[in-house]
Tab-separated table of N, CA and C in Angstrom:
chain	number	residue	atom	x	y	z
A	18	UNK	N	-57.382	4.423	173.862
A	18	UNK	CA	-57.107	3.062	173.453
A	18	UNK	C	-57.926	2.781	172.180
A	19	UNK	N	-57.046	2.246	170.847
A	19	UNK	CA	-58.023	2.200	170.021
A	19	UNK	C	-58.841	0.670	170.259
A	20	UNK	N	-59.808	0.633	169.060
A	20	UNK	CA	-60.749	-0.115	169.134
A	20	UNK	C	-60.513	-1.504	169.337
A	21	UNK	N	-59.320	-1.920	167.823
A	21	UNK	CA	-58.005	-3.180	168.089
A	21	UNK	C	-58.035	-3.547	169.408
A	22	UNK	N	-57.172	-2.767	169.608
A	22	UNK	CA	-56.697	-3.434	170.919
A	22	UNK	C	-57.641	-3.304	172.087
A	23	UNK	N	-58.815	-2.666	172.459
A	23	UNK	CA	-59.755	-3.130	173.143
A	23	UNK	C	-60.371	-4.342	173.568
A	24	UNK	N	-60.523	-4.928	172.089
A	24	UNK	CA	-61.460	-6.370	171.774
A	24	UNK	C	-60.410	-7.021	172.150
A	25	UNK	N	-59.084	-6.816	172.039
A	25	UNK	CA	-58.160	-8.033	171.893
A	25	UNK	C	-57.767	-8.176	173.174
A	26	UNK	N	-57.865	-7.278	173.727
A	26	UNK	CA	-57.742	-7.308	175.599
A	26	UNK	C	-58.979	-8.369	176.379
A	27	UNK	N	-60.419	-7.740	175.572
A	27	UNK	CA	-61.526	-8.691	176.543
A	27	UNK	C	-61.294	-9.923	175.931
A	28	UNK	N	-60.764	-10.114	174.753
A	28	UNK	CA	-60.915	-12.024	174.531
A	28	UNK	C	-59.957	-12.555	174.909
A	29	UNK	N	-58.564	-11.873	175.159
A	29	UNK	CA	-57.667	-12.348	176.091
A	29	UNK	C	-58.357	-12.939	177.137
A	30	UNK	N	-58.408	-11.606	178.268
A	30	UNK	CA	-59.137	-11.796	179.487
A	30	UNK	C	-60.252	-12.986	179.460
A	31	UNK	N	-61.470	-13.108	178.570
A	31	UNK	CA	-62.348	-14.268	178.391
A	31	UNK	C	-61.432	-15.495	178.413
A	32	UNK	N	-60.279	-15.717	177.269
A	32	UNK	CA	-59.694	-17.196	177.373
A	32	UNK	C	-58.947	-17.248	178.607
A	33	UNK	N	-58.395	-16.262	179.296
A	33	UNK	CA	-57.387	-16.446	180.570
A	33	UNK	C	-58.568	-17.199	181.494
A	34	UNK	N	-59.835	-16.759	181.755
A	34	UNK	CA	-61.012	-17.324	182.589
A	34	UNK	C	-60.879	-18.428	182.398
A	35	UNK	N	-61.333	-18.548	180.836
A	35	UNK	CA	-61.991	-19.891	180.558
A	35	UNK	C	-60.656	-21.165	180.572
A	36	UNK	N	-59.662	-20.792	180.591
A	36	UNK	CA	-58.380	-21.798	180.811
A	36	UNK	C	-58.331	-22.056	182.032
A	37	UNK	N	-58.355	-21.020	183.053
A	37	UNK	CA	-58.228	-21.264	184.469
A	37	UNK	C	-59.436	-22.130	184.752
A	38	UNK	N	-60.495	-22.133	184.249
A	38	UNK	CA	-61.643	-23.026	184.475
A	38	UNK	C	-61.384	-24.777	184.210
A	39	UNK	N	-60.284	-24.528	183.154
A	39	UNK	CA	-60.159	-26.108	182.947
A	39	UNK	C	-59.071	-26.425	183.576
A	40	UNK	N	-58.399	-26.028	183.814
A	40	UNK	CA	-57.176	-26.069	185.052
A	40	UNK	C	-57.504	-26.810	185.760
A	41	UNK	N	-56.729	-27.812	186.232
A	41	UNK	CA	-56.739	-28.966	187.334
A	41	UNK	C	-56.679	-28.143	188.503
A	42	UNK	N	-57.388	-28.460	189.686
A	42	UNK	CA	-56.773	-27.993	190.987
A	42	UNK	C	-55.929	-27.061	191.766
A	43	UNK	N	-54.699	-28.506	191.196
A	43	UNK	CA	-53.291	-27.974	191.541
A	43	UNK	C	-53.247	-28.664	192.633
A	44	UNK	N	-52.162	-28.720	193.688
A	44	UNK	CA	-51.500	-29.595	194.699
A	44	UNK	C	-51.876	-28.694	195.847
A	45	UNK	N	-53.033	-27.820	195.979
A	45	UNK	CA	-54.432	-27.292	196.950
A	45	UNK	C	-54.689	-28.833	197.552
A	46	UNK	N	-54.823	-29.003	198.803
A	46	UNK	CA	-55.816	-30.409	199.300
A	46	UNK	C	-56.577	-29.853	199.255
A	47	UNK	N	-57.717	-30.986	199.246
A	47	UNK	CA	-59.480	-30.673	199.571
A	47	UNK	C	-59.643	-30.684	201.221
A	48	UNK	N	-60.651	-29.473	201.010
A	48	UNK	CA	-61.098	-29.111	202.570
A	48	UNK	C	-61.822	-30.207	203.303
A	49	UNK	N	-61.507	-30.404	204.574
A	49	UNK	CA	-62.102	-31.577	205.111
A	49	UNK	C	-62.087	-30.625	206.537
A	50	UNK	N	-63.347	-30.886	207.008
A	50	UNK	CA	-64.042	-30.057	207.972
A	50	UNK	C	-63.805	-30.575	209.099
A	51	UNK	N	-63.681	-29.303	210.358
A	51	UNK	CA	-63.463	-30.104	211.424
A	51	UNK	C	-63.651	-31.624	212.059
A	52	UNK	N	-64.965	-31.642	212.070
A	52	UNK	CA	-66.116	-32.749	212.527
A	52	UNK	C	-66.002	-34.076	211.492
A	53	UNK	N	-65.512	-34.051	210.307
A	53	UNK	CA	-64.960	-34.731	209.364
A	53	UNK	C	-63.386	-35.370	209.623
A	54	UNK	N	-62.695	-34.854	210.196
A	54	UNK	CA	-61.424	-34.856	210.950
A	54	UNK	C	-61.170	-35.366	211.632
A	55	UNK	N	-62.168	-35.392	212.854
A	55	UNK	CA	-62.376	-36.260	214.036
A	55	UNK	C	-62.934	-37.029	213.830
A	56	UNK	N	-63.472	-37.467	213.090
A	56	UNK	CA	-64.284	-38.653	212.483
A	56	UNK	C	-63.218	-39.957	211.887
A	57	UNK	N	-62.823	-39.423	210.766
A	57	UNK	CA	-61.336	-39.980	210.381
A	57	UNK	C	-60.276	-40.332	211.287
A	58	UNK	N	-59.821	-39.491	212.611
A	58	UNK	CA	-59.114	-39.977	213.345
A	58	UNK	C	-59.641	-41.154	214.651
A	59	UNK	N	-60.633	-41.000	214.552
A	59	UNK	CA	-61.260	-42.137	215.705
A	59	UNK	C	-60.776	-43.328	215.311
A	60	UNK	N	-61.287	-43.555	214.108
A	60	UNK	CA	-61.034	-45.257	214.154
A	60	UNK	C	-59.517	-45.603	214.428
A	61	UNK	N	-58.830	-44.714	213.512
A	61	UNK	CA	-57.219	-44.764	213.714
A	61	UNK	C	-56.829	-45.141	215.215
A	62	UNK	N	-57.574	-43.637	216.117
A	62	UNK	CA	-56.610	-43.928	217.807
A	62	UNK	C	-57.638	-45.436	217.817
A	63	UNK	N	-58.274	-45.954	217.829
A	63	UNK	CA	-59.469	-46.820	218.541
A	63	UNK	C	-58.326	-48.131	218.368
A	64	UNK	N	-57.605	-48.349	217.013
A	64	UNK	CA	-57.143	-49.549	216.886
A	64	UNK	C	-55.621	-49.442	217.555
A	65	UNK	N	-55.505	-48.548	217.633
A	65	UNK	CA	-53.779	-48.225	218.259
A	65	UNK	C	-53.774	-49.355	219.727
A	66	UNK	N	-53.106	-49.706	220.202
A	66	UNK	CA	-52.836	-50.253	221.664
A	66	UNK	C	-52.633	-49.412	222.365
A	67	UNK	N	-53.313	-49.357	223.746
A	67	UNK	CA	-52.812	-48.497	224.516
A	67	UNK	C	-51.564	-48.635	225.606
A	68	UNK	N	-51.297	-50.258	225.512
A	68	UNK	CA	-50.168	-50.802	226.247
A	68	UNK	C	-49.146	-49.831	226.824
């Protein structure tokens, strides 16, 4: 592989990083932990009627 195209491969590779770094998210939810879960659902059942 000549020299050219060596360098031009790692600064590719460097901007592909550094783009994915500024990259939003994406439509991934955020992790919310078990014990966090059940926490959130309490109040919910608490106000429900049990009629």
């Amino acid at each position: 592989m000549n020299r050219k195209k060596k360098i031009s491969q790692i600064f590719k590779k460097r901007l592909k990083k550094a783009n994915a770094k500024k990259a939003p998210l994406g439509t991934k939810p955020r992790y919310i932990s078990k014990a966090d879960r059940v926490d959130i659902e309490k109040p919910a059942s608490d106000a429900a009627p049990t009629s």
